[in-house]
Tab-separated table of N, CA and C in Angstrom:
chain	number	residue	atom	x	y	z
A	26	UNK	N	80.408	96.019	122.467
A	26	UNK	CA	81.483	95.627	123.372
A	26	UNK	C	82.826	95.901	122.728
A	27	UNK	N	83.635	96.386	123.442
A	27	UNK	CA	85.099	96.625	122.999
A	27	UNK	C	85.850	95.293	122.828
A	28	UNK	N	86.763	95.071	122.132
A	28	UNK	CA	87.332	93.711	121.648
A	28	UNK	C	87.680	92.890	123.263
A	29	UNK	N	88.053	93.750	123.897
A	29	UNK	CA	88.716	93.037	124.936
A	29	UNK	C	87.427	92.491	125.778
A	30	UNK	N	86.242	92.860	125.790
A	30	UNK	CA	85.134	92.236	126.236
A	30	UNK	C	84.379	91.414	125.910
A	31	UNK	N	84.546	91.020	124.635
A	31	UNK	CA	83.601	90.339	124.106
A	31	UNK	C	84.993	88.592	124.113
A	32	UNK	N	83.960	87.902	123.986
A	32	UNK	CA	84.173	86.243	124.434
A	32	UNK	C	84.856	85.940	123.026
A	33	UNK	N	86.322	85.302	123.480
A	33	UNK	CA	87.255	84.613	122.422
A	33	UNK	C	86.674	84.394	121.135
A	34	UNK	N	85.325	83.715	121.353
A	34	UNK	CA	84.659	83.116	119.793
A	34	UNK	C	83.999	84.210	119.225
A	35	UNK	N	83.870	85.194	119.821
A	35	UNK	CA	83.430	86.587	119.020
A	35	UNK	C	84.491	87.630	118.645
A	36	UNK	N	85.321	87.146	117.809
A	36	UNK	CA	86.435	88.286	117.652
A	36	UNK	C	85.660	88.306	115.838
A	37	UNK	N	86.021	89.561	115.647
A	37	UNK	CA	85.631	90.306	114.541
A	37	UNK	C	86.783	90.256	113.600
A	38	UNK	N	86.326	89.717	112.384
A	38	UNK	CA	87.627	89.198	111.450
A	38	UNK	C	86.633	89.902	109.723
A	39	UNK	N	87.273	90.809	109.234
A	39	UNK	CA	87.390	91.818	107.801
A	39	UNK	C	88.297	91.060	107.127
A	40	UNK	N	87.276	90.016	106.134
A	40	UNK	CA	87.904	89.479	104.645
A	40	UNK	C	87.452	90.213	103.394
A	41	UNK	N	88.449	90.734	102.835
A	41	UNK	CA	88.472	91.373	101.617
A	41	UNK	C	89.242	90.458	100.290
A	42	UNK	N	88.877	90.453	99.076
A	42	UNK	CA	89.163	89.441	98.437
A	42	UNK	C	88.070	89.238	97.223
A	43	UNK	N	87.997	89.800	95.929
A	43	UNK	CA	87.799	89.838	94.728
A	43	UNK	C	87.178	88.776	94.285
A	44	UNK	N	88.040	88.129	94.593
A	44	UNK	CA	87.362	86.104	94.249
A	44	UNK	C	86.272	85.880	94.988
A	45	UNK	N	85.210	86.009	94.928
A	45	UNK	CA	84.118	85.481	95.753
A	45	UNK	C	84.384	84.810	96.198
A	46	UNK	N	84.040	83.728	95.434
A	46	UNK	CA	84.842	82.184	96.171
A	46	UNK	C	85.217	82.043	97.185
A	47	UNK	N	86.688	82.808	97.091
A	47	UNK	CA	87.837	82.268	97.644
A	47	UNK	C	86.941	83.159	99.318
A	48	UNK	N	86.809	84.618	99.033
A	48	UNK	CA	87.062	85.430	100.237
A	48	UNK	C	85.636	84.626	101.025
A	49	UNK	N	84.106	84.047	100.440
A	49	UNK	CA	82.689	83.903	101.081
A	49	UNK	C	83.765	82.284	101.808
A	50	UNK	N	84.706	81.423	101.186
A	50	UNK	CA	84.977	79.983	101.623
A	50	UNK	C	85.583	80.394	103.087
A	51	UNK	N	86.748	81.637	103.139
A	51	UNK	CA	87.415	81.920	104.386
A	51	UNK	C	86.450	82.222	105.168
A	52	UNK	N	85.275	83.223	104.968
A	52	UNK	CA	84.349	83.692	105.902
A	52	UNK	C	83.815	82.417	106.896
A	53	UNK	N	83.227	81.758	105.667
A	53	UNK	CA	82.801	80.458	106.210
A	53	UNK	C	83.555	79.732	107.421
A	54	UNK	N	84.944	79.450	106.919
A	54	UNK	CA	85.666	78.770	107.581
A	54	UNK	C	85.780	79.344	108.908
A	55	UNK	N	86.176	81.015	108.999
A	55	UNK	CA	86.437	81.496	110.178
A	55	UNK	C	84.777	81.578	111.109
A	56	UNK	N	84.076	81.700	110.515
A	56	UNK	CA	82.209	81.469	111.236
A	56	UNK	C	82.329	79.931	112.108
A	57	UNK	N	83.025	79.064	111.465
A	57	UNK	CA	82.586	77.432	112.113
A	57	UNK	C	83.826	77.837	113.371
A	58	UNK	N	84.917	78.406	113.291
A	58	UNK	CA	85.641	78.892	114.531
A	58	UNK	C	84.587	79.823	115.247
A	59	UNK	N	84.260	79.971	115.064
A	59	UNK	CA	83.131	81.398	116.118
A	59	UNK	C	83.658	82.785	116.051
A	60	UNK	N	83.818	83.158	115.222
A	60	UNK	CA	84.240	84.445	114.515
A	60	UNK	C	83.220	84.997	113.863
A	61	UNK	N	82.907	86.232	114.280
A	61	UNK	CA	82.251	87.043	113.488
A	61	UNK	C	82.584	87.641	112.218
A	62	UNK	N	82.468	87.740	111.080
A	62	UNK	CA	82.856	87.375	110.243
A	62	UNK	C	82.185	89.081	109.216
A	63	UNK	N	82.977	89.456	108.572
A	63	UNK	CA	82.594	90.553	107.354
A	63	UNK	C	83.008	89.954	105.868
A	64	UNK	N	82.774	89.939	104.632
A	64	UNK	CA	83.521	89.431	103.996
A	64	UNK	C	82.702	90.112	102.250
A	65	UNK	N	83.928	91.108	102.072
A	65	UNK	CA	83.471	91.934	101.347
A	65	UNK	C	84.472	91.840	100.167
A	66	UNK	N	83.942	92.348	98.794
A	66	UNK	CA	84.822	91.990	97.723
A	66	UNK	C	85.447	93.431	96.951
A	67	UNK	N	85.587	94.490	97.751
A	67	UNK	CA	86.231	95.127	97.049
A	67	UNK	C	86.583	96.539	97.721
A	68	UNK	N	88.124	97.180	97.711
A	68	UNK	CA	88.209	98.060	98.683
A	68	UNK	C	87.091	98.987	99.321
A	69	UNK	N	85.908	99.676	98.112
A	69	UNK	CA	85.126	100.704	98.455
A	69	UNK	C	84.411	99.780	99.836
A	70	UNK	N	83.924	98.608	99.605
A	70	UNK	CA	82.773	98.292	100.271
A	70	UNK	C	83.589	98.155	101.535
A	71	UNK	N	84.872	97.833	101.633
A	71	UNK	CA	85.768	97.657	102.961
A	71	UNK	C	85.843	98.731	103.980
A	72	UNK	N	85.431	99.897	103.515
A	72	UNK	CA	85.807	101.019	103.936
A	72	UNK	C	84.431	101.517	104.843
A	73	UNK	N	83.528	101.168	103.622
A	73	UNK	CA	81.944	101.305	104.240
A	73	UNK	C	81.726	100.585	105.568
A	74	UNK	N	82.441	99.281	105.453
A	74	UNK	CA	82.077	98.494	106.827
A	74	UNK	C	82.595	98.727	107.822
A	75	UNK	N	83.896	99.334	107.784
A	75	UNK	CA	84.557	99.743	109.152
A	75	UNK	C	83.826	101.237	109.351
A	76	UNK	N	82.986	101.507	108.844
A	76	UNK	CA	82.151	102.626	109.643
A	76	UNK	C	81.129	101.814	110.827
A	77	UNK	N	80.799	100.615	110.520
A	77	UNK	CA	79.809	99.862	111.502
A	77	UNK	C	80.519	98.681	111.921
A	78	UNK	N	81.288	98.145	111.600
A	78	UNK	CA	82.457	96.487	111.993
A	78	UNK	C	83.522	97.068	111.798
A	79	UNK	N	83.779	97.017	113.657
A	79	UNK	CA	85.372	97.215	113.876
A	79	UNK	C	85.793	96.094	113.742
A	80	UNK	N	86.986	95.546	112.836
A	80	UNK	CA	87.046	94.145	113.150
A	80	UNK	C	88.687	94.052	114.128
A	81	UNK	N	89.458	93.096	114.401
A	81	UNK	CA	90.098	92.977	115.430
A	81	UNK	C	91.441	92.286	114.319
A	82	UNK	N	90.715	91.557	112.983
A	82	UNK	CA	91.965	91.627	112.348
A	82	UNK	C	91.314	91.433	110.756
A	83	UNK	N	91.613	92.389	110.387
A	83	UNK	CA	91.432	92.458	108.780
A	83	UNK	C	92.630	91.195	107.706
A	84	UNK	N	91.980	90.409	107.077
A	84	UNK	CA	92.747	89.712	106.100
A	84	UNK	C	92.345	90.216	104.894
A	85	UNK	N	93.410	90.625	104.069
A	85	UNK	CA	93.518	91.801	102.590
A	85	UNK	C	94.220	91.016	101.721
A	86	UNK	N	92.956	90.979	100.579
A	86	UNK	CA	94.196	90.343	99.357
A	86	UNK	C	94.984	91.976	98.745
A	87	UNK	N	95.929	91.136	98.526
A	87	UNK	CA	97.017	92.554	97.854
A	87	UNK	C	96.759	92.794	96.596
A	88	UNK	N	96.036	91.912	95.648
A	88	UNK	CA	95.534	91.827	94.528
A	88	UNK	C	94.152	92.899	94.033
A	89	UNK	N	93.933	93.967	94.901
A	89	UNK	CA	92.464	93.875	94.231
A	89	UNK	C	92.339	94.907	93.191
A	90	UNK	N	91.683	95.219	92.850
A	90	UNK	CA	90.988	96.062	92.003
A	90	UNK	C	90.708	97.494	92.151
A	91	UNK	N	91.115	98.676	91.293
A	91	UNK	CA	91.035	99.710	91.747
A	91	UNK	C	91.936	100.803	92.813
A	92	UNK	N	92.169	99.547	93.719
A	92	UNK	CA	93.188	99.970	95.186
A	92	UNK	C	93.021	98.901	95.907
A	93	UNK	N	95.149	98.710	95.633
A	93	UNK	CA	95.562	97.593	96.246
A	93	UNK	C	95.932	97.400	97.637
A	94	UNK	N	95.937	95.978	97.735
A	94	UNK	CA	95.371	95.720	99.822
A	94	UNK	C	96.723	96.978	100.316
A	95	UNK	N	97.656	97.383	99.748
A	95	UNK	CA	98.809	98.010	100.423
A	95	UNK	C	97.917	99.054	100.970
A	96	UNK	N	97.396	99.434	99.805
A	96	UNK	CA	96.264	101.099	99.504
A	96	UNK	C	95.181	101.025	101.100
A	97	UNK	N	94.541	100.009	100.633
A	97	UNK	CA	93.423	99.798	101.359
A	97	UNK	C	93.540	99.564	102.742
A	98	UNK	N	95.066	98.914	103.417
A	98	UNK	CA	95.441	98.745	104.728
A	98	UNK	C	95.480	100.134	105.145
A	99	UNK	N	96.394	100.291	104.731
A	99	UNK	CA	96.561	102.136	104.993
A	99	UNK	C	95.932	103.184	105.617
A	100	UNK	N	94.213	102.816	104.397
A	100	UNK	CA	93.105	103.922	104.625
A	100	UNK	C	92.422	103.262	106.167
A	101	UNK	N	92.435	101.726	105.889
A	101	UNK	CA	91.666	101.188	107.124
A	101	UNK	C	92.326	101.490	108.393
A	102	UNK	N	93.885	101.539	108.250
A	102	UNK	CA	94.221	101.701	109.881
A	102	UNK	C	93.914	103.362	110.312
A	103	UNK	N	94.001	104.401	108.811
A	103	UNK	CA	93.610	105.586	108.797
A	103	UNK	C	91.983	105.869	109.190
A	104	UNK	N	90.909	105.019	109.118
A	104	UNK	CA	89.778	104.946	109.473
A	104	UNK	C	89.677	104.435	111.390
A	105	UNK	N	90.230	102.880	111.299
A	105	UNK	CA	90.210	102.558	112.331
A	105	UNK	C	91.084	103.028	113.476
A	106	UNK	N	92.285	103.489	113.160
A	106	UNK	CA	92.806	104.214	114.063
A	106	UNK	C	94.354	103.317	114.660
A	107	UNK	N	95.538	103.290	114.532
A	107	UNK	CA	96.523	102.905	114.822
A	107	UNK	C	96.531	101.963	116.225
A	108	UNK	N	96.609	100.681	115.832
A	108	UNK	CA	96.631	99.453	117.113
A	108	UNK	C	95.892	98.896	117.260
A	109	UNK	N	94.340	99.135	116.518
A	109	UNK	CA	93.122	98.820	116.300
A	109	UNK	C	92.876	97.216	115.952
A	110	UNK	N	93.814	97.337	115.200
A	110	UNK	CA	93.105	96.179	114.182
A	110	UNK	C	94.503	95.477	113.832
A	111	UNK	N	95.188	93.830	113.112
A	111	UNK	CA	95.915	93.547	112.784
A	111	UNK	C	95.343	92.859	111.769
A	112	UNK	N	96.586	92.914	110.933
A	112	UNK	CA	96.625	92.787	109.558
A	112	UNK	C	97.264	91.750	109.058
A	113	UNK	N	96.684	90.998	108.346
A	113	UNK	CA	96.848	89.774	107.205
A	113	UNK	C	97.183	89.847	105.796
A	114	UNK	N	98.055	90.366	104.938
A	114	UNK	CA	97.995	90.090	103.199
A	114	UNK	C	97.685	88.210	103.074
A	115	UNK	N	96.989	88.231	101.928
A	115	UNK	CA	96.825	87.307	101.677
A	115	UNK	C	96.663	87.107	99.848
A	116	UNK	N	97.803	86.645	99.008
A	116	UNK	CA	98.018	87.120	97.744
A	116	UNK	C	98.497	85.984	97.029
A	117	UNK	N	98.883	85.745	95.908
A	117	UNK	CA	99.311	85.048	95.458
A	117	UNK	C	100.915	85.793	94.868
A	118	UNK	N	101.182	86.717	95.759
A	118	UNK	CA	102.619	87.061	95.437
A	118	UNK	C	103.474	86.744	96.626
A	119	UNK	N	104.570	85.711	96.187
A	119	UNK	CA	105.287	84.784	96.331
A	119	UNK	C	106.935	85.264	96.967
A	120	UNK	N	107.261	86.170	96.112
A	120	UNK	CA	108.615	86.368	96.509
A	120	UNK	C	109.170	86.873	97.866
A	121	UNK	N	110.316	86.814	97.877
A	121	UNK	CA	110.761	87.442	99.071
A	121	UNK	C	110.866	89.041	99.371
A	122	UNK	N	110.584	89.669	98.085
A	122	UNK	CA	110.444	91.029	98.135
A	122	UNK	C	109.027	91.113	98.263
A	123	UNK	N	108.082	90.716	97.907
A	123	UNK	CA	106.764	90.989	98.315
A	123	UNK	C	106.499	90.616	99.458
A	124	UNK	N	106.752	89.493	100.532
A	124	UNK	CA	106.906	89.860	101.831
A	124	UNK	C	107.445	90.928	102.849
A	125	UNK	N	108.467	91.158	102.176
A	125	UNK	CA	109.156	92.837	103.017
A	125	UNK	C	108.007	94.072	101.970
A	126	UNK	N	107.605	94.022	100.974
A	126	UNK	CA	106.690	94.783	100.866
A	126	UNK	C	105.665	94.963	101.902
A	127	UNK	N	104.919	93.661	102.227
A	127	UNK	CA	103.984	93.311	103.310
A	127	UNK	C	104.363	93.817	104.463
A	128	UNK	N	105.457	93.605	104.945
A	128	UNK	CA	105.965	93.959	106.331
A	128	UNK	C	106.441	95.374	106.380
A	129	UNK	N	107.071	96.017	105.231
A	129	UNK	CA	107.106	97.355	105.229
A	129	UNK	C	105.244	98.561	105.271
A	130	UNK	N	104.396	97.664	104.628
A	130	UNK	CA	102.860	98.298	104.767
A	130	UNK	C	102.764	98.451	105.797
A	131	UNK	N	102.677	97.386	106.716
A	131	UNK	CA	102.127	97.215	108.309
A	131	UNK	C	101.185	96.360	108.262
A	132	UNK	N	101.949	95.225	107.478
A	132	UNK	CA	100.815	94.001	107.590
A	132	UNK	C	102.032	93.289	108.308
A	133	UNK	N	100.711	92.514	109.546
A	133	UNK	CA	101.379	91.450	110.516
A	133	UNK	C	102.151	89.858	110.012
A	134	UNK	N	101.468	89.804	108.723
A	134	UNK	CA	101.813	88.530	108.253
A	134	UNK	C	101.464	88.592	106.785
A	135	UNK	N	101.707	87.632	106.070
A	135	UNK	CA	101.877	87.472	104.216
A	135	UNK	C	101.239	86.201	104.019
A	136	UNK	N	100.396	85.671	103.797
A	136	UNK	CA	100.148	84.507	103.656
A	136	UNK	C	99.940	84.209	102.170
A	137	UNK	N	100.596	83.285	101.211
A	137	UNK	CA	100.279	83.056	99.991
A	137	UNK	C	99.625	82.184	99.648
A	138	UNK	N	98.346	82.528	98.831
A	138	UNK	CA	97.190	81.888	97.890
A	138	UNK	C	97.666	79.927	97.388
A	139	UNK	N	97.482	79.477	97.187
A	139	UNK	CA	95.888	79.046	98.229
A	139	UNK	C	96.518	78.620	99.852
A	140	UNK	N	95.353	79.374	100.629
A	140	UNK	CA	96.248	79.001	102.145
A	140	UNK	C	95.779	78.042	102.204
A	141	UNK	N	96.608	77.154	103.075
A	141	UNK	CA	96.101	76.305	103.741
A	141	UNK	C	95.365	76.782	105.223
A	142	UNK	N	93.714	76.273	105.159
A	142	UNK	CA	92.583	76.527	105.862
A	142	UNK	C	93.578	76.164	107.583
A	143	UNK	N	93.678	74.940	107.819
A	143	UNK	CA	94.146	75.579	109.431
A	143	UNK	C	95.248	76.082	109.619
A	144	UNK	N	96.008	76.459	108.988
A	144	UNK	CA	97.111	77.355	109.183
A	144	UNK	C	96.129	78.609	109.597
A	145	UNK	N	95.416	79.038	108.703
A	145	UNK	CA	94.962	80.382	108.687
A	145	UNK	C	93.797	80.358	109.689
A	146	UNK	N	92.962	79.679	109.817
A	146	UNK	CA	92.102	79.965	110.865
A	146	UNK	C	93.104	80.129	112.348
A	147	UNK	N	93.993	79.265	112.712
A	147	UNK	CA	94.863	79.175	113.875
A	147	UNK	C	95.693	80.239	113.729
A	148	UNK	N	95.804	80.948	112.312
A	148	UNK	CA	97.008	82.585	112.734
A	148	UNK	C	95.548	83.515	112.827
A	149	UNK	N	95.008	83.578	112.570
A	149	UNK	CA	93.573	84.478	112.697
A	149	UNK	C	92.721	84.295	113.930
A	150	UNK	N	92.669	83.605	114.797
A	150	UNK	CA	92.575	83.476	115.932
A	150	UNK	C	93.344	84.224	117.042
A	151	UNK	N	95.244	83.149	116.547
A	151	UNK	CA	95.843	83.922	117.791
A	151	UNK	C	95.782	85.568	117.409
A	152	UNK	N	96.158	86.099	116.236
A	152	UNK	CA	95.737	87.936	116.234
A	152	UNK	C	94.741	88.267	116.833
A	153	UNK	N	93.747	87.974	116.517
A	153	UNK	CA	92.174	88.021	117.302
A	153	UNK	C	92.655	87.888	118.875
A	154	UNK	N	93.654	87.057	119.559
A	154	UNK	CA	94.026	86.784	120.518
A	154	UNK	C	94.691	88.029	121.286
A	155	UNK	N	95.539	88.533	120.277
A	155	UNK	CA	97.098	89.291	120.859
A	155	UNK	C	96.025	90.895	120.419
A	156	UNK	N	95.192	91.125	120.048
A	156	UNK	CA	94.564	92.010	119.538
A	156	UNK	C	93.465	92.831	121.108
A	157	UNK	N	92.699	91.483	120.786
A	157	UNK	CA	92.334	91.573	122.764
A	157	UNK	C	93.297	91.848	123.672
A	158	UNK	N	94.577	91.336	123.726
A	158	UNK	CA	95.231	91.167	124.945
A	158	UNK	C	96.121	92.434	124.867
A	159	UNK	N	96.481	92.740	123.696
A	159	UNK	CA	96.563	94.202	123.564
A	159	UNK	C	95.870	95.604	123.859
A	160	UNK	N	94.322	95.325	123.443
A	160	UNK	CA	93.222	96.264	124.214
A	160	UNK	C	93.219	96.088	125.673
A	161	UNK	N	93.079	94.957	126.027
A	161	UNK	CA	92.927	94.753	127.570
A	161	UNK	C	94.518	95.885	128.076
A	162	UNK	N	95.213	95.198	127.840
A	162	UNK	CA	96.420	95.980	128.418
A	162	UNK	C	96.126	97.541	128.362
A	163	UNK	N	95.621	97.835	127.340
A	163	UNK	CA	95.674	99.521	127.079
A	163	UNK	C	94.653	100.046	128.072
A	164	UNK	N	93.211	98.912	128.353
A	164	UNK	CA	92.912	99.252	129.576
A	164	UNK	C	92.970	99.243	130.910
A	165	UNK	N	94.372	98.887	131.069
A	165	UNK	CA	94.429	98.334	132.514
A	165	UNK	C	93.920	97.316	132.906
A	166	UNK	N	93.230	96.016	131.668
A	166	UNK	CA	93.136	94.822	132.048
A	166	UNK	C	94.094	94.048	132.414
A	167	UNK	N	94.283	92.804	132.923
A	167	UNK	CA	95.162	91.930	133.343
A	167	UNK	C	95.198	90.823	132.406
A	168	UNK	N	96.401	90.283	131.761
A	168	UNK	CA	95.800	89.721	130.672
A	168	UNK	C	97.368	89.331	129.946
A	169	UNK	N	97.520	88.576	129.202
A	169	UNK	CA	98.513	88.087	128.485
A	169	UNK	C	99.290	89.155	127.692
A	170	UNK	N	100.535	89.437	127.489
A	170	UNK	CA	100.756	90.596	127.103
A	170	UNK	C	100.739	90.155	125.459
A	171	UNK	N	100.693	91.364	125.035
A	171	UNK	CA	100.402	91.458	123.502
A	171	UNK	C	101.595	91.132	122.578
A	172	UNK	N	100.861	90.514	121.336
A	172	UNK	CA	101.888	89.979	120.486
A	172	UNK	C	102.609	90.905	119.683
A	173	UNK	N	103.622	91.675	119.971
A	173	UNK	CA	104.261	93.259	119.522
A	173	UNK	C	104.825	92.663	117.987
A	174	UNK	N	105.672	91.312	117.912
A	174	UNK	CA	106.611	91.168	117.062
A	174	UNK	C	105.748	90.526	115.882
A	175	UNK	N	106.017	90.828	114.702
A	175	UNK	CA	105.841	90.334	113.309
A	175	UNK	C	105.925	89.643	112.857
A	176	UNK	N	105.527	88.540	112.780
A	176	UNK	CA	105.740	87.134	112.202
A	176	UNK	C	104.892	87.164	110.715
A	177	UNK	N	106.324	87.248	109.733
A	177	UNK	CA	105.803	86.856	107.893
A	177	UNK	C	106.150	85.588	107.566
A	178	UNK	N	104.867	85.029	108.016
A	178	UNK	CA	104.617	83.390	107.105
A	178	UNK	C	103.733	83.424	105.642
C-alpha cells in the first residue's frame, strides 16, 4: 500500500542509531504507537532496507559511523526519491549551528539526545501525518494539506 493508503497506525518510521539501546528503545516506543517500525544500526544496513521499507519518516542520528546521518540522508532521499520520506536528526549536537546544519541537509527537524519519548513519538506521528497528506494530495486525494514548513526543535 502506498503511504497514503495504509491506516494512520501503520505509517513506516526508519530508526538509524549506533547505540543499540538507544535506536531498539525508540523502535519500541514508536511500535506501542502503531508504527511500523525498521530500526537499524548503521548507514550500510539503512540503505539495504529502503530497497524493501519505504518508510514515511526516517529518524538519523548525525553521529554515526563510517557516514554521517548528513551523508546517509542524502543517499536515502537519493534512493527513495525527493518528497518521499521526512526527516528527523537526532544527535547529541547541541548548538545553534548544528541545527542550521540540519536544516541546511534537508532534515525536517533536530532533535537533541536524550529526547524526550513523547515529544518524539507526537513529532513522528504528525510527519507520518503531513507525509500521507502530502502523498494523498499528489494523488488527487482529498485530505489535509501537507506540512511544507520546517520546524527545528
Amino acid at each position: 500500500l502506498s503511504p497514503a493508503e495504509r491506516p494512520v497506525s501503520s505509517s513506516r518510521v526508519l530508526v538509524v542509531d549506533d547505540n543499540a539501546d538507544a535506536a531498539d528503545m525508540l523502535g519500541l516506543a514508536l511500535r506501542t504507537q502503531g508504527h511500523e517500525v525498521k530500526v537499524v544500526h548503521d548507514p550500510a544496513a539503512a540503505l539495504a532496507a529502503v530497497e524493501t521499507f519505504v518508510p514515511d519518516v526516517a529518524v538519523l542520528d548525525i553521529g554515526l559511523p563510517a557516514m554521517d546521518g548528513y551523508e546517509l540522508g542524502t543517499r536515502l532521499r537519493e534512493a527513495l526519491g525527493t518528497g518521499t520520506c521526512r526527516f528527523i536528526a537526532l544527535t547529541g549536537y547541541s548548538q545553534e549551528s548544528d541545527r542550521r546544519r540540519s536544516h541546511e541537509a534537508g532534515f525536517h527537524h533536530h532533535l537533541v539526545k536524550p529526547v524526550d519519548l513523547d515529544l518524539f513519538t507526537a513529532l513522528v506521528a504528525a510527519e507520518a501525518a503531513a507525509m500521507r497528506a502530502a502523498t494523498a494530495s499528489d494523488l488527487g486525494a482529498e485530505g489535509p494539506p501537507a506540512n511544507k514548513g520546517v520546524g527545528i526543535i
